Amino acid sequence: DECIPAFLECTKLRPDMDTWTWLSARSVLRAGKYDILASFLDEVLITDPTQFQALMYSVQLRILRQADGDLDQAYDMAIRAVGLKPESAEANHWLAYALTEQGHPELALKHLKVVLNLQPDHDDGLALEKRCLDLLTQ
């Protein structure tokens, strides 16, 4: 808890540094301070809407938090992240996850193909692919 204000201040002073965003988000996420993290990431994304790590943490946060509208926000942010880095396994994985949660496993499989082409041993991607295939056979 004592580190959170320091990380937030560093990010405000130098929003262009992905490292601060990553350290801040990771620390706040581990502390379970979801509302603080959402405000922090929103502030970073207002300053720099193309901040990839902030987008990735925002997607994960919204999926974890699951408040009203969070899944839709996670999906929108994942699409933005894939737009920024179409060949990112991480961005495609989170987009596939959001699509699966929204009930679109067939669309999720398209993004998982990108993930598994880039990283054939991506454990989370393989597990999500199995889940999608199971959903489609039900």
mmCIF file of N, CA and C in Angstrom:
data_model
loop_
_atom_site.group_PDB
_atom_site.id
_atom_site.type_symbol
_atom_site.label_atom_id
_atom_site.label_comp_id
_atom_site.label_asym_id
_atom_site.label_seq_id
_atom_site.Cartn_x
_atom_site.Cartn_y
_atom_site.Cartn_z
ATOM 1 N N ASP A 1 0.816 -1.212 0.000
ATOM 2 C CA ASP A 1 0.000 0.000 0.000
ATOM 3 C C ASP A 1 0.851 1.264 0.000
ATOM 4 N N GLU A 2 2.015 1.201 0.680
ATOM 5 C CA GLU A 2 2.876 2.387 0.739
ATOM 6 C C GLU A 2 3.502 2.707 -0.613
ATOM 7 N N CYS A 3 3.664 1.711 -1.469
ATOM 8 C CA CYS A 3 4.282 1.937 -2.785
ATOM 9 C C CYS A 3 3.320 2.572 -3.774
ATOM 10 N N ILE A 4 2.037 2.335 -3.600
ATOM 11 C CA ILE A 4 1.062 2.780 -4.591
ATOM 12 C C ILE A 4 1.154 4.280 -4.859
ATOM 13 N N PRO A 5 1.121 5.155 -3.824
ATOM 14 C CA PRO A 5 1.201 6.592 -4.124
ATOM 15 C C PRO A 5 2.485 6.990 -4.852
ATOM 16 N N ALA A 6 3.597 6.349 -4.510
ATOM 17 C CA ALA A 6 4.864 6.685 -5.169
ATOM 18 C C ALA A 6 4.825 6.304 -6.646
ATOM 19 N N PHE A 7 4.327 5.115 -6.953
ATOM 20 C CA PHE A 7 4.231 4.700 -8.354
ATOM 21 C C PHE A 7 3.283 5.610 -9.134
ATOM 22 N N LEU A 8 2.165 5.951 -8.514
ATOM 23 C CA LEU A 8 1.207 6.820 -9.197
ATOM 24 C C LEU A 8 1.830 8.181 -9.493
ATOM 25 N N GLU A 9 2.581 8.710 -8.549
ATOM 26 C CA GLU A 9 3.225 10.010 -8.742
ATOM 27 C C GLU A 9 4.276 9.931 -9.844
ATOM 28 N N CYS A 10 5.065 8.863 -9.863
ATOM 29 C CA CYS A 10 6.078 8.702 -10.912
ATOM 30 C C CYS A 10 5.419 8.634 -12.285
ATOM 31 N N THR A 11 4.302 7.951 -12.378
ATOM 32 C CA THR A 11 3.620 7.833 -13.659
ATOM 33 C C THR A 11 3.059 9.179 -14.096
ATOM 34 N N LYS A 12 2.580 9.965 -13.140
ATOM 35 C CA LYS A 12 2.076 11.295 -13.495
ATOM 36 C C LYS A 12 3.208 12.195 -13.994
ATOM 37 N N LEU A 13 4.377 12.052 -13.369
ATOM 38 C CA LEU A 13 5.517 12.880 -13.759
ATOM 39 C C LEU A 13 6.084 12.473 -15.112
ATOM 40 N N ARG A 14 6.071 11.179 -15.386
ATOM 41 C CA ARG A 14 6.619 10.669 -16.647
ATOM 42 C C ARG A 14 5.667 9.652 -17.262
ATOM 43 N N PRO A 15 4.519 10.097 -17.790
ATOM 44 C CA PRO A 15 3.539 9.163 -18.344
ATOM 45 C C PRO A 15 4.036 8.421 -19.576
ATOM 46 N N ASP A 16 5.134 8.896 -20.165
ATOM 47 C CA ASP A 16 5.668 8.256 -21.359
ATOM 48 C C ASP A 16 6.472 6.994 -21.040
ATOM 49 N N MET A 17 6.687 6.712 -19.784
ATOM 50 C CA MET A 17 7.516 5.565 -19.411
ATOM 51 C C MET A 17 6.649 4.347 -19.088
ATOM 52 N N ASP A 18 6.654 3.392 -20.006
ATOM 53 C CA ASP A 18 5.880 2.160 -19.814
ATOM 54 C C ASP A 18 6.238 1.441 -18.524
ATOM 55 N N THR A 19 7.496 1.546 -18.113
ATOM 56 C CA THR A 19 7.936 0.828 -16.906
ATOM 57 C C THR A 19 7.158 1.275 -15.684
ATOM 58 N N TRP A 20 6.935 2.574 -15.539
ATOM 59 C CA TRP A 20 6.173 3.065 -14.383
ATOM 60 C C TRP A 20 4.751 2.542 -14.420
ATOM 61 N N THR A 21 4.161 2.560 -15.598
ATOM 62 C CA THR A 21 2.797 2.056 -15.725
ATOM 63 C C THR A 21 2.740 0.595 -15.329
ATOM 64 N N TRP A 22 3.685 -0.182 -15.826
ATOM 65 C CA TRP A 22 3.708 -1.609 -15.534
ATOM 66 C C TRP A 22 3.886 -1.870 -14.037
ATOM 67 N N LEU A 23 4.871 -1.198 -13.431
ATOM 68 C CA LEU A 23 5.118 -1.392 -11.998
ATOM 69 C C LEU A 23 3.933 -0.924 -11.156
ATOM 70 N N SER A 24 3.382 0.213 -11.526
ATOM 71 C CA SER A 24 2.244 0.752 -10.782
ATOM 72 C C SER A 24 1.044 -0.169 -10.875
ATOM 73 N N ALA A 25 0.700 -0.552 -12.079
ATOM 74 C CA ALA A 25 -0.474 -1.392 -12.276
ATOM 75 C C ALA A 25 -0.302 -2.728 -11.581
ATOM 76 N N ARG A 26 0.855 -3.316 -11.724
ATOM 77 C CA ARG A 26 1.100 -4.612 -11.093
ATOM 78 C C ARG A 26 0.970 -4.520 -9.573
ATOM 79 N N SER A 27 1.538 -3.472 -8.996
ATOM 80 C CA SER A 27 1.481 -3.298 -7.542
ATOM 81 C C SER A 27 0.056 -3.094 -7.053
ATOM 82 N N VAL A 28 -0.678 -2.233 -7.739
ATOM 83 C CA VAL A 28 -2.045 -1.928 -7.325
ATOM 84 C C VAL A 28 -2.949 -3.144 -7.536
ATOM 85 N N LEU A 29 -2.738 -3.868 -8.637
ATOM 86 C CA LEU A 29 -3.522 -5.066 -8.920
ATOM 87 C C LEU A 29 -3.291 -6.128 -7.855
ATOM 88 N N ARG A 30 -2.030 -6.330 -7.488
ATOM 89 C CA ARG A 30 -1.709 -7.317 -6.445
ATOM 90 C C ARG A 30 -2.315 -6.927 -5.097
ATOM 91 N N ALA A 31 -2.418 -5.624 -4.865
ATOM 92 C CA ALA A 31 -3.004 -5.161 -3.610
ATOM 93 C C ALA A 31 -4.525 -5.264 -3.631
ATOM 94 N N GLY A 32 -5.097 -5.603 -4.790
ATOM 95 C CA GLY A 32 -6.547 -5.747 -4.890
ATOM 96 C C GLY A 32 -7.297 -4.427 -4.869
ATOM 97 N N LYS A 33 -6.616 -3.358 -5.181
ATOM 98 C CA LYS A 33 -7.226 -2.020 -5.164
ATOM 99 C C LYS A 33 -7.791 -1.711 -6.553
ATOM 100 N N TYR A 34 -8.835 -2.428 -6.933
ATOM 101 C CA TYR A 34 -9.356 -2.362 -8.291
ATOM 102 C C TYR A 34 -9.859 -0.975 -8.685
ATOM 103 N N ASP A 35 -10.547 -0.291 -7.796
ATOM 104 C CA ASP A 35 -11.077 1.028 -8.146
ATOM 105 C C ASP A 35 -9.953 2.049 -8.321
ATOM 106 N N ILE A 36 -8.935 1.969 -7.445
ATOM 107 C CA ILE A 36 -7.780 2.860 -7.581
ATOM 108 C C ILE A 36 -7.087 2.576 -8.903
ATOM 109 N N LEU A 37 -6.931 1.292 -9.225
ATOM 110 C CA LEU A 37 -6.255 0.924 -10.461
ATOM 111 C C LEU A 37 -7.037 1.395 -11.682
ATOM 112 N N ALA A 38 -8.348 1.258 -11.653
ATOM 113 C CA ALA A 38 -9.163 1.708 -12.786
ATOM 114 C C ALA A 38 -8.986 3.211 -12.999
ATOM 115 N N SER A 39 -9.025 3.980 -11.930
ATOM 116 C CA SER A 39 -8.839 5.438 -12.045
ATOM 117 C C SER A 39 -7.452 5.769 -12.574
ATOM 118 N N PHE A 40 -6.452 5.088 -12.052
ATOM 119 C CA PHE A 40 -5.072 5.315 -12.474
ATOM 120 C C PHE A 40 -4.893 5.006 -13.959
ATOM 121 N N LEU A 41 -5.372 3.848 -14.393
ATOM 122 C CA LEU A 41 -5.210 3.455 -15.796
ATOM 123 C C LEU A 41 -5.998 4.372 -16.724
ATOM 124 N N ASP A 42 -7.182 4.773 -16.293
ATOM 125 C CA ASP A 42 -7.961 5.715 -17.100
ATOM 126 C C ASP A 42 -7.202 7.024 -17.284
ATOM 127 N N GLU A 43 -6.549 7.472 -16.202
ATOM 128 C CA GLU A 43 -5.776 8.716 -16.262
ATOM 129 C C GLU A 43 -4.589 8.564 -17.215
ATOM 130 N N VAL A 44 -3.906 7.414 -17.143
ATOM 131 C CA VAL A 44 -2.782 7.169 -18.047
ATOM 132 C C VAL A 44 -3.261 7.160 -19.492
ATOM 133 N N LEU A 45 -4.402 6.515 -19.752
ATOM 134 C CA LEU A 45 -4.910 6.410 -21.120
ATOM 135 C C LEU A 45 -5.456 7.736 -21.649
ATOM 136 N N ILE A 46 -5.887 8.607 -20.756
ATOM 137 C CA ILE A 46 -6.286 9.948 -21.192
ATOM 138 C C ILE A 46 -5.041 10.713 -21.644
ATOM 139 N N THR A 47 -3.954 10.557 -20.885
ATOM 140 C CA THR A 47 -2.693 11.214 -21.218
ATOM 141 C C THR A 47 -2.105 10.647 -22.506
ATOM 142 N N ASP A 48 -2.171 9.303 -22.637
ATOM 143 C CA ASP A 48 -1.613 8.646 -23.818
ATOM 144 C C ASP A 48 -2.502 7.461 -24.190
ATOM 145 N N PRO A 49 -3.460 7.651 -25.095
ATOM 146 C CA PRO A 49 -4.398 6.587 -25.456
ATOM 147 C C PRO A 49 -3.751 5.390 -26.139
ATOM 148 N N THR A 50 -2.485 5.520 -26.536
ATOM 149 C CA THR A 50 -1.805 4.408 -27.195
ATOM 150 C C THR A 50 -0.870 3.659 -26.253
ATOM 151 N N GLN A 51 -0.987 3.895 -24.971
ATOM 152 C CA GLN A 51 -0.128 3.249 -23.984
ATOM 153 C C GLN A 51 -0.529 1.782 -23.870
ATOM 154 N N PHE A 52 0.229 0.921 -24.520
ATOM 155 C CA PHE A 52 -0.133 -0.482 -24.666
ATOM 156 C C PHE A 52 -0.266 -1.201 -23.318
ATOM 157 N N GLN A 53 0.696 -1.029 -22.433
ATOM 158 C CA GLN A 53 0.630 -1.724 -21.142
ATOM 159 C C GLN A 53 -0.585 -1.271 -20.332
ATOM 160 N N ALA A 54 -0.908 0.004 -20.405
ATOM 161 C CA ALA A 54 -2.094 0.492 -19.691
ATOM 162 C C ALA A 54 -3.351 -0.168 -20.251
ATOM 163 N N LEU A 55 -3.405 -0.327 -21.568
ATOM 164 C CA LEU A 55 -4.551 -1.018 -22.173
ATOM 165 C C LEU A 55 -4.634 -2.464 -21.697
ATOM 166 N N MET A 56 -3.498 -3.146 -21.678
ATOM 167 C CA MET A 56 -3.491 -4.548 -21.269
ATOM 168 C C MET A 56 -3.950 -4.717 -19.816
ATOM 169 N N TYR A 57 -3.442 -3.856 -18.940
ATOM 170 C CA TYR A 57 -3.873 -3.929 -17.542
ATOM 171 C C TYR A 57 -5.339 -3.532 -17.397
ATOM 172 N N SER A 58 -5.798 -2.587 -18.201
ATOM 173 C CA SER A 58 -7.203 -2.181 -18.134
ATOM 174 C C SER A 58 -8.120 -3.335 -18.523
ATOM 175 N N VAL A 59 -7.735 -4.058 -19.561
ATOM 176 C CA VAL A 59 -8.528 -5.219 -19.985
ATOM 177 C C VAL A 59 -8.599 -6.246 -18.857
ATOM 178 N N GLN A 60 -7.447 -6.595 -18.309
ATOM 179 C CA GLN A 60 -7.409 -7.601 -17.244
ATOM 180 C C GLN A 60 -8.191 -7.159 -16.016
ATOM 181 N N LEU A 61 -8.045 -5.896 -15.662
ATOM 182 C CA LEU A 61 -8.759 -5.360 -14.500
ATOM 183 C C LEU A 61 -10.260 -5.475 -14.688
ATOM 184 N N ARG A 62 -10.741 -5.071 -15.842
ATOM 185 C CA ARG A 62 -12.182 -5.096 -16.073
ATOM 186 C C ARG A 62 -12.722 -6.524 -16.097
ATOM 187 N N ILE A 63 -11.931 -7.447 -16.594
ATOM 188 C CA ILE A 63 -12.349 -8.851 -16.583
ATOM 189 C C ILE A 63 -12.380 -9.370 -15.144
ATOM 190 N N LEU A 64 -11.398 -8.998 -14.349
ATOM 191 C CA LEU A 64 -11.362 -9.423 -12.944
ATOM 192 C C LEU A 64 -12.484 -8.797 -12.122
ATOM 193 N N ARG A 65 -12.690 -7.516 -12.324
ATOM 194 C CA ARG A 65 -13.638 -6.767 -11.493
ATOM 195 C C ARG A 65 -15.078 -7.152 -11.788
ATOM 196 N N GLN A 66 -15.423 -7.308 -13.049
ATOM 197 C CA GLN A 66 -16.739 -7.725 -13.505
ATOM 198 C C GLN A 66 -17.897 -6.917 -12.926
ATOM 199 N N ALA A 67 -17.700 -5.619 -12.836
ATOM 200 C CA ALA A 67 -18.813 -4.730 -12.474
ATOM 201 C C ALA A 67 -19.626 -4.483 -13.744
ATOM 202 N N ASP A 68 -20.748 -3.807 -13.601
ATOM 203 C CA ASP A 68 -21.585 -3.508 -14.772
ATOM 204 C C ASP A 68 -20.786 -2.776 -15.835
ATOM 205 N N GLY A 69 -20.839 -3.285 -17.036
ATOM 206 C CA GLY A 69 -20.169 -2.657 -18.162
ATOM 207 C C GLY A 69 -18.691 -2.981 -18.291
ATOM 208 N N ASP A 70 -18.106 -3.650 -17.304
ATOM 209 C CA ASP A 70 -16.670 -3.926 -17.356
ATOM 210 C C ASP A 70 -16.299 -4.835 -18.518
ATOM 211 N N LEU A 71 -17.102 -5.834 -18.802
ATOM 212 C CA LEU A 71 -16.774 -6.751 -19.892
ATOM 213 C C LEU A 71 -16.804 -6.031 -21.242
ATOM 214 N N ASP A 72 -17.779 -5.147 -21.428
ATOM 215 C CA ASP A 72 -17.832 -4.368 -22.667
ATOM 216 C C ASP A 72 -16.609 -3.454 -22.789
ATOM 217 N N GLN A 73 -16.211 -2.849 -21.660
ATOM 218 C CA GLN A 73 -15.017 -1.997 -21.678
ATOM 219 C C GLN A 73 -13.772 -2.824 -21.964
ATOM 220 N N ALA A 74 -13.693 -4.020 -21.372
ATOM 221 C CA ALA A 74 -12.546 -4.892 -21.612
ATOM 222 C C ALA A 74 -12.443 -5.236 -23.089
ATOM 223 N N TYR A 75 -13.571 -5.550 -23.696
ATOM 224 C CA TYR A 75 -13.616 -5.872 -25.118
ATOM 225 C C TYR A 75 -13.149 -4.681 -25.956
ATOM 226 N N ASP A 76 -13.672 -3.490 -25.676
ATOM 227 C CA ASP A 76 -13.288 -2.290 -26.428
ATOM 228 C C ASP A 76 -11.791 -2.004 -26.306
ATOM 229 N N MET A 77 -11.272 -2.149 -25.094
ATOM 230 C CA MET A 77 -9.849 -1.878 -24.878
ATOM 231 C C MET A 77 -8.978 -2.937 -25.543
ATOM 232 N N ALA A 78 -9.430 -4.183 -25.523
ATOM 233 C CA ALA A 78 -8.672 -5.249 -26.188
ATOM 234 C C ALA A 78 -8.627 -5.014 -27.695
ATOM 235 N N ILE A 79 -9.721 -4.533 -28.258
ATOM 236 C CA ILE A 79 -9.733 -4.212 -29.698
ATOM 237 C C ILE A 79 -8.738 -3.089 -29.989
ATOM 238 N N ARG A 80 -8.708 -2.081 -29.123
ATOM 239 C CA ARG A 80 -7.736 -0.993 -29.307
ATOM 240 C C ARG A 80 -6.310 -1.527 -29.249
ATOM 241 N N ALA A 81 -6.057 -2.435 -28.301
ATOM 242 C CA ALA A 81 -4.714 -3.003 -28.142
ATOM 243 C C ALA A 81 -4.310 -3.818 -29.368
ATOM 244 N N VAL A 82 -5.231 -4.615 -29.893
ATOM 245 C CA VAL A 82 -4.939 -5.394 -31.101
ATOM 246 C C VAL A 82 -4.707 -4.448 -32.280
ATOM 247 N N GLY A 83 -5.440 -3.349 -32.317
ATOM 248 C CA GLY A 83 -5.217 -2.348 -33.361
ATOM 249 C C GLY A 83 -3.826 -1.738 -33.289
ATOM 250 N N LEU A 84 -3.328 -1.545 -32.061
ATOM 251 C CA LEU A 84 -1.988 -0.991 -31.882
ATOM 252 C C LEU A 84 -0.901 -2.006 -32.214
ATOM 253 N N LYS A 85 -1.137 -3.250 -31.794
ATOM 254 C CA LYS A 85 -0.137 -4.309 -32.001
ATOM 255 C C LYS A 85 -0.845 -5.582 -32.463
ATOM 256 N N PRO A 86 -1.165 -5.655 -33.760
ATOM 257 C CA PRO A 86 -1.922 -6.797 -34.266
ATOM 258 C C PRO A 86 -1.236 -8.153 -34.056
ATOM 259 N N GLU A 87 0.079 -8.150 -33.967
ATOM 260 C CA GLU A 87 0.814 -9.402 -33.785
ATOM 261 C C GLU A 87 1.161 -9.683 -32.326
ATOM 262 N N SER A 88 0.495 -9.016 -31.406
ATOM 263 C CA SER A 88 0.749 -9.244 -29.985
ATOM 264 C C SER A 88 -0.064 -10.439 -29.496
ATOM 265 N N ALA A 89 0.642 -11.445 -28.989
ATOM 266 C CA ALA A 89 -0.047 -12.615 -28.436
ATOM 267 C C ALA A 89 -0.892 -12.198 -27.238
ATOM 268 N N GLU A 90 -0.372 -11.304 -26.414
ATOM 269 C CA GLU A 90 -1.087 -10.862 -25.213
ATOM 270 C C GLU A 90 -2.394 -10.165 -25.575
ATOM 271 N N ALA A 91 -2.329 -9.222 -26.514
ATOM 272 C CA ALA A 91 -3.533 -8.478 -26.906
ATOM 273 C C ALA A 91 -4.571 -9.408 -27.521
ATOM 274 N N ASN A 92 -4.137 -10.301 -28.393
ATOM 275 C CA ASN A 92 -5.071 -11.235 -29.022
ATOM 276 C C ASN A 92 -5.652 -12.210 -28.019
ATOM 277 N N HIS A 93 -4.858 -12.615 -27.038
ATOM 278 C CA HIS A 93 -5.376 -13.515 -26.005
ATOM 279 C C HIS A 93 -6.493 -12.850 -25.214
ATOM 280 N N TRP A 94 -6.268 -11.611 -24.786
ATOM 281 C CA TRP A 94 -7.282 -10.933 -23.979
ATOM 282 C C TRP A 94 -8.529 -10.595 -24.787
ATOM 283 N N LEU A 95 -8.357 -10.313 -26.078
ATOM 284 C CA LEU A 95 -9.518 -10.092 -26.927
ATOM 285 C C LEU A 95 -10.303 -11.401 -27.064
ATOM 286 N N ALA A 96 -9.591 -12.508 -27.259
ATOM 287 C CA ALA A 96 -10.249 -13.812 -27.346
ATOM 288 C C ALA A 96 -10.969 -14.134 -26.038
ATOM 289 N N TYR A 97 -10.358 -13.809 -24.925
ATOM 290 C CA TYR A 97 -10.980 -14.067 -23.627
ATOM 291 C C TYR A 97 -12.275 -13.262 -23.480
ATOM 292 N N ALA A 98 -12.202 -11.985 -23.833
ATOM 293 C CA ALA A 98 -13.390 -11.129 -23.729
ATOM 294 C C ALA A 98 -14.493 -11.628 -24.658
ATOM 295 N N LEU A 99 -14.127 -12.029 -25.859
ATOM 296 C CA LEU A 99 -15.124 -12.559 -26.798
ATOM 297 C C LEU A 99 -15.765 -13.837 -26.260
ATOM 298 N N THR A 100 -14.967 -14.685 -25.650
ATOM 299 C CA THR A 100 -15.495 -15.922 -25.070
ATOM 300 C C THR A 100 -16.473 -15.603 -23.952
ATOM 301 N N GLU A 101 -16.112 -14.666 -23.094
ATOM 302 C CA GLU A 101 -16.979 -14.278 -21.981
ATOM 303 C C GLU A 101 -18.285 -13.661 -22.483
ATOM 304 N N GLN A 102 -18.237 -13.038 -23.648
ATOM 305 C CA GLN A 102 -19.431 -12.424 -24.233
ATOM 306 C C GLN A 102 -20.255 -13.431 -25.035
ATOM 307 N N GLY A 103 -19.790 -14.678 -25.088
ATOM 308 C CA GLY A 103 -20.544 -15.714 -25.786
ATOM 309 C C GLY A 103 -20.242 -15.841 -27.259
ATOM 310 N N HIS A 104 -19.022 -15.481 -27.667
ATOM 311 C CA HIS A 104 -18.621 -15.563 -29.069
ATOM 312 C C HIS A 104 -17.365 -16.419 -29.237
ATOM 313 N N PRO A 105 -17.438 -17.698 -28.873
ATOM 314 C CA PRO A 105 -16.230 -18.529 -28.959
ATOM 315 C C PRO A 105 -15.702 -18.700 -30.379
ATOM 316 N N GLU A 106 -16.588 -18.643 -31.384
ATOM 317 C CA GLU A 106 -16.138 -18.801 -32.769
ATOM 318 C C GLU A 106 -15.241 -17.641 -33.190
ATOM 319 N N LEU A 107 -15.564 -16.428 -32.735
ATOM 320 C CA LEU A 107 -14.712 -15.266 -33.024
ATOM 321 C C LEU A 107 -13.429 -15.319 -32.198
ATOM 322 N N ALA A 108 -13.554 -15.801 -30.979
ATOM 323 C CA ALA A 108 -12.388 -15.917 -30.104
ATOM 324 C C ALA A 108 -11.334 -16.840 -30.724
ATOM 325 N N LEU A 109 -11.781 -17.916 -31.362
ATOM 326 C CA LEU A 109 -10.837 -18.865 -31.966
ATOM 327 C C LEU A 109 -9.974 -18.214 -33.040
ATOM 328 N N LYS A 110 -10.504 -17.235 -33.744
ATOM 329 C CA LYS A 110 -9.719 -16.532 -34.766
ATOM 330 C C LYS A 110 -8.541 -15.793 -34.131
ATOM 331 N N HIS A 111 -8.781 -15.184 -32.980
ATOM 332 C CA HIS A 111 -7.703 -14.464 -32.293
ATOM 333 C C HIS A 111 -6.759 -15.429 -31.588
ATOM 334 N N LEU A 112 -7.289 -16.537 -31.140
ATOM 335 C CA LEU A 112 -6.427 -17.545 -30.518
ATOM 336 C C LEU A 112 -5.480 -18.160 -31.539
ATOM 337 N N LYS A 113 -5.906 -18.212 -32.788
ATOM 338 C CA LYS A 113 -5.031 -18.713 -33.846
ATOM 339 C C LYS A 113 -3.772 -17.844 -33.942
ATOM 340 N N VAL A 114 -3.952 -16.530 -33.839
ATOM 341 C CA VAL A 114 -2.808 -15.611 -33.846
ATOM 342 C C VAL A 114 -1.906 -15.907 -32.653
ATOM 343 N N VAL A 115 -2.524 -16.055 -31.478
ATOM 344 C CA VAL A 115 -1.763 -16.327 -30.254
ATOM 345 C C VAL A 115 -0.934 -17.597 -30.419
ATOM 346 N N LEU A 116 -1.581 -18.668 -30.859
ATOM 347 C CA LEU A 116 -0.914 -19.962 -30.920
ATOM 348 C C LEU A 116 0.061 -20.068 -32.094
ATOM 349 N N ASN A 117 -0.120 -19.267 -33.131
ATOM 350 C CA ASN A 117 0.885 -19.207 -34.198
ATOM 351 C C ASN A 117 2.161 -18.536 -33.695
ATOM 352 N N LEU A 118 1.977 -17.514 -32.859
ATOM 353 C CA LEU A 118 3.136 -16.803 -32.302
ATOM 354 C C LEU A 118 3.800 -17.583 -31.177
ATOM 355 N N GLN A 119 2.964 -18.217 -30.352
ATOM 356 C CA GLN A 119 3.468 -18.947 -29.185
ATOM 357 C C GLN A 119 2.715 -20.272 -29.057
ATOM 358 N N PRO A 120 3.159 -21.311 -29.773
ATOM 359 C CA PRO A 120 2.435 -22.587 -29.777
ATOM 360 C C PRO A 120 2.261 -23.228 -28.398
ATOM 361 N N ASP A 121 3.102 -22.866 -27.452
ATOM 362 C CA ASP A 121 3.000 -23.442 -26.103
ATOM 363 C C ASP A 121 2.368 -22.479 -25.096
ATOM 364 N N HIS A 122 1.619 -21.502 -25.572
ATOM 365 C CA HIS A 122 0.958 -20.508 -24.721
ATOM 366 C C HIS A 122 -0.126 -21.227 -23.911
ATOM 367 N N ASP A 123 0.180 -21.537 -22.657
ATOM 368 C CA ASP A 123 -0.721 -22.344 -21.817
ATOM 369 C C ASP A 123 -2.122 -21.759 -21.696
ATOM 370 N N ASP A 124 -2.204 -20.453 -21.433
ATOM 371 C CA ASP A 124 -3.521 -19.822 -21.296
ATOM 372 C C ASP A 124 -4.270 -19.840 -22.628
ATOM 373 N N GLY A 125 -3.533 -19.645 -23.720
ATOM 374 C CA GLY A 125 -4.153 -19.695 -25.038
ATOM 375 C C GLY A 125 -4.677 -21.086 -25.372
ATOM 376 N N LEU A 126 -3.901 -22.106 -25.029
ATOM 377 C CA LEU A 126 -4.334 -23.486 -25.268
ATOM 378 C C LEU A 126 -5.567 -23.833 -24.437
ATOM 379 N N ALA A 127 -5.564 -23.381 -23.185
ATOM 380 C CA ALA A 127 -6.718 -23.650 -22.316
ATOM 381 C C ALA A 127 -7.965 -22.929 -22.823
ATOM 382 N N LEU A 128 -7.794 -21.710 -23.277
ATOM 383 C CA LEU A 128 -8.935 -20.950 -23.791
ATOM 384 C C LEU A 128 -9.432 -21.556 -25.104
ATOM 385 N N GLU A 129 -8.520 -22.038 -25.922
ATOM 386 C CA GLU A 129 -8.921 -22.697 -27.165
ATOM 387 C C GLU A 129 -9.777 -23.928 -26.853
ATOM 388 N N LYS A 130 -9.339 -24.711 -25.883
ATOM 389 C CA LYS A 130 -10.123 -25.903 -25.482
ATOM 390 C C LYS A 130 -11.490 -25.489 -24.987
ATOM 391 N N ARG A 131 -11.548 -24.438 -24.178
ATOM 392 C CA ARG A 131 -12.833 -23.951 -23.662
ATOM 393 C C ARG A 131 -13.758 -23.528 -24.816
ATOM 394 N N CYS A 132 -13.204 -22.788 -25.772
ATOM 395 C CA CYS A 132 -14.002 -22.342 -26.923
ATOM 396 C C CYS A 132 -14.537 -23.533 -27.718
ATOM 397 N N LEU A 133 -13.688 -24.507 -27.964
ATOM 398 C CA LEU A 133 -14.107 -25.695 -28.718
ATOM 399 C C LEU A 133 -15.188 -26.453 -27.949
ATOM 400 N N ASP A 134 -15.032 -26.545 -26.640
ATOM 401 C CA ASP A 134 -16.062 -27.193 -25.804
ATOM 402 C C ASP A 134 -17.387 -26.441 -25.898
ATOM 403 N N LEU A 135 -17.331 -25.128 -25.852
ATOM 404 C CA LEU A 135 -18.546 -24.310 -25.945
ATOM 405 C C LEU A 135 -19.232 -24.505 -27.303
ATOM 406 N N LEU A 136 -18.450 -24.633 -28.333
ATOM 407 C CA LEU A 136 -19.034 -24.796 -29.671
ATOM 408 C C LEU A 136 -19.655 -26.168 -29.882
ATOM 409 N N THR A 137 -19.210 -27.162 -29.126
ATOM 410 C CA THR A 137 -19.785 -28.508 -29.282
ATOM 411 C C THR A 137 -20.963 -28.752 -28.364
ATOM 412 N N GLN A 138 -21.278 -27.794 -27.529
ATOM 413 C CA GLN A 138 -22.422 -27.971 -26.614
ATOM 414 C C GLN A 138 -23.729 -27.732 -27.321
#
